[in-house]
Amino acid sequence: MTRDIRDGIKAALPVVLGYLPVGIAYGVLARAAGLSALETGAMSFFVFAGASQFIAVGMLASGAGVLPIILTTFAVNLRHLLMSSAIAPYFKGQSMNKLVPLSAFLTDESFAVAMHDTSKIAGRPTYLIALQATAYTAWLSGSVIGAVFGSLIDSASFGIPFAMTALFICLLVLQLKSRAHLAVALAAGGLALVFKGFMPNNLFILAAAAAAPLAGLWLSRRQPAPIEAEVKTDAA
């Protein structure tokens, strides 16, 4: 086992601690929605997108059709375009053999851990693949456990419906490194509440996700330029 693989597995441990209980919660909710244990595990095996899986089982439970589920989860997963664009510069020149698994196993949680300290991922695809593969194993394991024992647990108890939301809140806290970050997070939450008043389904989440970066851009332009940059400009 190489150093990059060991470091990647070690870095994934916080994600594992979150994925196991949330995966179990997904398994419980999927069984409550009418999926079999095999179907529940298969969705985690092939899809591996927690937020979309929670949305899908919720829509299945409400009797939604296949097409609305596909379109909704596709729209929710469009955020991966932003995440992959942000992380791509750290893997320039890598072969497709490494870029494909990096893309396929990218999740919100592994992205948050990776971007928390980008010096650890720059030019180290094996490190990130190991991180993602460990997270994937934890998610699949939790899902199967929840699917197998889901019938023994009340899906409305133990805060299970709130599990995914709690995980995202933890990831958000990791990213708050300045007042500007906090302001953007609060703006996103506020805008989501405003948009929810007149947008159907979960479109208010996408609208807030698109508008919040604009708030961040506006805040960054209001900040004074670094002193060094001003000195160089004057010298030129």
Short mmCIF file of C-alpha atoms in Angstrom, two decimals:
data_model
loop_
_atom_site.label_atom_id
_atom_site.label_comp_id
_atom_site.label_asym_id
_atom_site.label_seq_id
_atom_site.Cartn_x
_atom_site.Cartn_y
_atom_site.Cartn_z
CA MET A 1 0.00 0.00 0.00
CA THR A 2 1.45 3.33 -1.07
CA ARG A 3 1.62 6.45 1.05
CA ASP A 4 -1.03 8.20 -1.08
CA ILE A 5 -3.49 5.34 -0.52
CA ARG A 6 -2.85 5.29 3.23
CA ASP A 7 -3.25 9.06 3.48
CA GLY A 8 -6.44 8.94 1.39
CA ILE A 9 -8.01 6.26 3.58
CA LYS A 10 -7.04 8.18 6.71
CA ALA A 11 -8.49 11.42 5.33
CA ALA A 12 -11.77 9.63 4.57
CA LEU A 13 -12.39 8.58 8.17
CA PRO A 14 -14.54 11.66 9.04
CA VAL A 15 -16.62 10.91 5.95
CA VAL A 16 -16.92 7.27 6.99
CA LEU A 17 -18.22 8.30 10.41
CA GLY A 18 -20.90 10.34 8.65
CA TYR A 19 -21.68 7.93 5.84
CA LEU A 20 -22.31 4.86 7.98
CA PRO A 21 -25.22 6.28 10.02
CA VAL A 22 -26.59 8.32 7.10
CA GLY A 23 -26.32 5.26 4.84
CA ILE A 24 -28.25 3.25 7.42
CA ALA A 25 -30.86 6.02 7.52
CA TYR A 26 -31.15 5.88 3.73
CA GLY A 27 -31.56 2.10 3.87
CA VAL A 28 -34.32 2.40 6.46
CA LEU A 29 -36.18 5.06 4.47
CA ALA A 30 -35.77 3.13 1.21
CA ARG A 31 -37.33 0.03 2.76
CA ALA A 32 -40.14 2.18 4.16
CA ALA A 33 -40.67 3.53 0.63
CA GLY A 34 -41.22 -0.02 -0.65
CA LEU A 35 -37.82 -0.92 -2.10
CA SER A 36 -36.44 -4.38 -1.47
CA ALA A 37 -33.10 -4.87 0.27
CA LEU A 38 -31.52 -5.75 -3.09
CA GLU A 39 -32.95 -2.66 -4.79
CA THR A 40 -31.82 -0.45 -1.90
CA GLY A 41 -28.26 -1.78 -2.07
CA ALA A 42 -28.22 -1.65 -5.86
CA MET A 43 -29.14 2.04 -5.86
CA SER A 44 -26.19 2.82 -3.60
CA PHE A 45 -23.90 0.58 -5.66
CA PHE A 46 -24.77 2.16 -9.02
CA VAL A 47 -25.87 5.69 -8.12
CA PHE A 48 -23.73 6.66 -5.09
CA ALA A 49 -25.33 10.07 -4.64
CA GLY A 50 -26.78 10.41 -1.16
CA ALA A 51 -28.88 13.54 -1.66
CA SER A 52 -30.38 12.22 -4.87
CA GLN A 53 -31.06 8.82 -3.31
CA PHE A 54 -32.89 10.42 -0.39
CA ILE A 55 -34.91 12.52 -2.82
CA ALA A 56 -35.65 9.49 -4.99
CA VAL A 57 -36.95 7.34 -2.14
CA GLY A 58 -39.01 10.28 -0.87
CA MET A 59 -40.59 10.69 -4.30
CA LEU A 60 -41.16 6.94 -4.57
CA ALA A 61 -42.90 7.00 -1.21
CA SER A 62 -45.17 9.79 -2.45
CA GLY A 63 -46.04 7.84 -5.61
CA ALA A 64 -44.08 9.96 -8.11
CA GLY A 65 -43.42 8.55 -11.58
CA VAL A 66 -40.07 7.49 -12.99
CA LEU A 67 -39.57 10.50 -15.27
CA PRO A 68 -40.06 13.15 -12.55
CA ILE A 69 -37.65 11.25 -10.32
CA ILE A 70 -35.02 11.08 -13.07
CA LEU A 71 -35.37 14.77 -13.95
CA THR A 72 -35.32 15.89 -10.32
CA THR A 73 -32.25 13.88 -9.36
CA PHE A 74 -30.52 14.99 -12.56
CA ALA A 75 -31.18 18.63 -11.68
CA VAL A 76 -29.99 18.12 -8.11
CA ASN A 77 -26.79 16.48 -9.35
CA LEU A 78 -25.99 19.38 -11.68
CA ARG A 79 -24.03 20.83 -8.77
CA HIS A 80 -21.37 18.25 -9.62
CA LEU A 81 -20.51 20.39 -12.63
CA LEU A 82 -19.45 23.15 -10.24
CA MET A 83 -17.57 20.82 -7.92
CA SER A 84 -15.70 19.03 -10.70
CA SER A 85 -14.81 22.36 -12.30
CA ALA A 86 -13.38 23.59 -9.01
CA ILE A 87 -11.30 20.48 -8.42
CA ALA A 88 -10.15 19.89 -12.01
CA PRO A 89 -7.17 22.33 -11.94
CA TYR A 90 -5.44 20.13 -9.35
CA PHE A 91 -5.36 17.15 -11.75
CA LYS A 92 -4.24 18.66 -15.03
CA GLY A 93 -2.36 16.23 -17.27
CA GLN A 94 -3.66 13.10 -15.55
CA SER A 95 -4.70 10.11 -17.66
CA MET A 96 -8.31 9.14 -18.28
CA ASN A 97 -7.74 6.01 -16.20
CA LYS A 98 -7.51 8.27 -13.16
CA LEU A 99 -9.87 11.04 -14.18
CA VAL A 100 -12.80 8.65 -14.74
CA PRO A 101 -12.86 7.22 -11.19
CA LEU A 102 -12.15 10.67 -9.76
CA SER A 103 -15.25 11.95 -11.54
CA ALA A 104 -17.47 8.95 -10.91
CA PHE A 105 -16.89 8.87 -7.15
CA LEU A 106 -16.95 12.61 -6.50
CA THR A 107 -19.44 13.48 -3.77
CA ASP A 108 -20.19 16.54 -1.68
CA GLU A 109 -18.45 15.04 1.31
CA SER A 110 -15.24 13.92 -0.44
CA PHE A 111 -15.16 17.28 -2.25
CA ALA A 112 -15.44 19.15 1.05
CA VAL A 113 -12.63 17.15 2.63
CA ALA A 114 -10.44 17.53 -0.46
CA MET A 115 -10.95 21.27 -0.79
CA HIS A 116 -10.39 21.82 2.93
CA ASP A 117 -6.66 21.44 2.25
CA THR A 118 -5.90 21.47 -1.47
CA SER A 119 -2.17 21.00 -0.88
CA LYS A 120 -2.96 17.34 -0.17
CA ILE A 121 -4.71 16.66 -3.48
CA ALA A 122 -2.60 18.65 -5.97
CA GLY A 123 -1.09 16.10 -8.38
CA ARG A 124 -2.14 13.19 -6.12
CA PRO A 125 -5.05 11.43 -7.88
CA THR A 126 -4.36 8.17 -6.06
CA TYR A 127 -4.82 9.95 -2.74
CA LEU A 128 -8.24 11.27 -3.73
CA ILE A 129 -9.30 7.98 -5.33
CA ALA A 130 -8.47 6.18 -2.07
CA LEU A 131 -10.44 8.78 -0.13
CA GLN A 132 -13.43 8.43 -2.43
CA ALA A 133 -13.29 4.63 -2.56
CA THR A 134 -13.23 4.43 1.24
CA ALA A 135 -16.22 6.77 1.43
CA TYR A 136 -18.02 4.70 -1.23
CA THR A 137 -17.44 1.50 0.76
CA ALA A 138 -18.82 3.13 3.91
CA TRP A 139 -21.90 4.43 2.09
CA LEU A 140 -22.62 1.07 0.48
CA SER A 141 -22.08 -0.76 3.77
CA GLY A 142 -24.38 1.59 5.68
CA SER A 143 -27.04 1.29 2.98
CA VAL A 144 -26.98 -2.51 3.08
CA ILE A 145 -27.13 -2.55 6.89
CA GLY A 146 -30.10 -0.19 6.82
CA ALA A 147 -31.77 -2.21 4.08
CA VAL A 148 -31.37 -5.53 5.88
CA PHE A 149 -32.44 -4.28 9.31
CA GLY A 150 -34.66 -1.45 8.13
CA SER A 151 -37.86 -3.31 8.83
CA LEU A 152 -36.88 -3.47 12.52
CA ILE A 153 -36.49 0.32 12.86
CA ASP A 154 -39.17 3.01 12.84
CA SER A 155 -38.21 5.26 9.92
CA ALA A 156 -39.59 8.31 11.72
CA SER A 157 -37.54 7.77 14.88
CA PHE A 158 -33.97 8.62 15.98
CA GLY A 159 -33.96 11.72 13.76
CA ILE A 160 -33.51 9.49 10.69
CA PRO A 161 -35.30 11.87 8.26
CA PHE A 162 -32.92 14.66 9.35
CA ALA A 163 -29.73 12.58 8.97
CA MET A 164 -28.74 13.84 5.51
CA THR A 165 -29.44 17.45 6.41
CA ALA A 166 -27.28 17.12 9.52
CA LEU A 167 -24.40 15.74 7.46
CA PHE A 168 -24.58 18.68 5.04
CA ILE A 169 -24.58 21.13 7.96
CA CYS A 170 -21.38 19.53 9.26
CA LEU A 171 -19.78 19.86 5.81
CA LEU A 172 -20.82 23.49 5.62
CA VAL A 173 -19.17 24.27 8.95
CA LEU A 174 -15.88 22.85 7.62
CA GLN A 175 -15.96 25.37 4.76
CA LEU A 176 -16.62 28.48 6.88
CA LYS A 177 -13.18 30.05 7.07
CA SER A 178 -14.07 33.75 6.97
CA ARG A 179 -16.89 36.21 7.56
CA ALA A 180 -17.47 36.31 3.81
CA HIS A 181 -18.03 32.54 3.76
CA LEU A 182 -20.51 32.87 6.62
CA ALA A 183 -22.27 35.72 4.84
CA VAL A 184 -22.63 33.64 1.65
CA ALA A 185 -23.95 30.67 3.62
CA LEU A 186 -26.53 32.85 5.37
CA ALA A 187 -27.45 34.44 2.04
CA ALA A 188 -27.98 31.00 0.50
CA GLY A 189 -30.23 29.96 3.37
CA GLY A 190 -32.20 33.20 3.27
CA LEU A 191 -32.64 33.08 -0.49
CA ALA A 192 -33.79 29.46 -0.29
CA LEU A 193 -36.52 30.46 2.15
CA VAL A 194 -37.58 33.34 -0.10
CA PHE A 195 -37.60 31.21 -3.28
CA LYS A 196 -39.49 28.43 -1.54
CA GLY A 197 -42.48 30.74 -1.28
CA PHE A 198 -43.16 30.69 -5.01
CA MET A 199 -41.09 27.89 -6.62
CA PRO A 200 -42.48 24.34 -7.02
CA ASN A 201 -40.85 21.13 -5.82
CA ASN A 202 -37.20 21.61 -4.85
CA LEU A 203 -36.30 24.21 -7.46
CA PHE A 204 -35.82 26.79 -4.72
CA ILE A 205 -32.66 24.92 -3.66
CA LEU A 206 -31.16 25.16 -7.14
CA ALA A 207 -32.11 28.83 -7.43
CA ALA A 208 -30.51 29.65 -4.10
CA ALA A 209 -27.40 27.65 -5.02
CA ALA A 210 -27.09 29.70 -8.22
CA ALA A 211 -27.73 33.05 -6.56
CA ALA A 212 -25.50 32.61 -3.48
CA PRO A 213 -22.20 32.60 -5.48
CA LEU A 214 -23.24 35.93 -6.99
CA ALA A 215 -23.55 37.27 -3.46
CA GLY A 216 -20.06 35.94 -2.76
CA LEU A 217 -18.70 37.59 -5.90
CA TRP A 218 -20.28 40.89 -4.89
CA LEU A 219 -18.75 40.63 -1.40
CA SER A 220 -15.30 39.78 -2.76
CA ARG A 221 -15.33 42.87 -5.01
CA ARG A 222 -16.21 45.08 -2.05
CA GLN A 223 -13.13 43.94 -0.15
CA PRO A 224 -10.08 46.27 -0.41
CA ALA A 225 -7.26 45.16 -2.71
CA PRO A 226 -4.16 43.63 -1.03
CA ILE A 227 -1.50 46.19 -0.11
CA GLU A 228 1.15 44.33 -2.16
CA ALA A 229 -0.96 44.57 -5.30
CA GLU A 230 -1.49 48.30 -4.81
CA VAL A 231 2.27 48.87 -4.36
CA LYS A 232 3.10 46.97 -7.57
CA THR A 233 0.45 48.91 -9.48
CA ASP A 234 1.89 52.23 -8.30
CA ALA A 235 5.46 51.18 -9.23
CA ALA A 236 4.34 50.19 -12.73
#
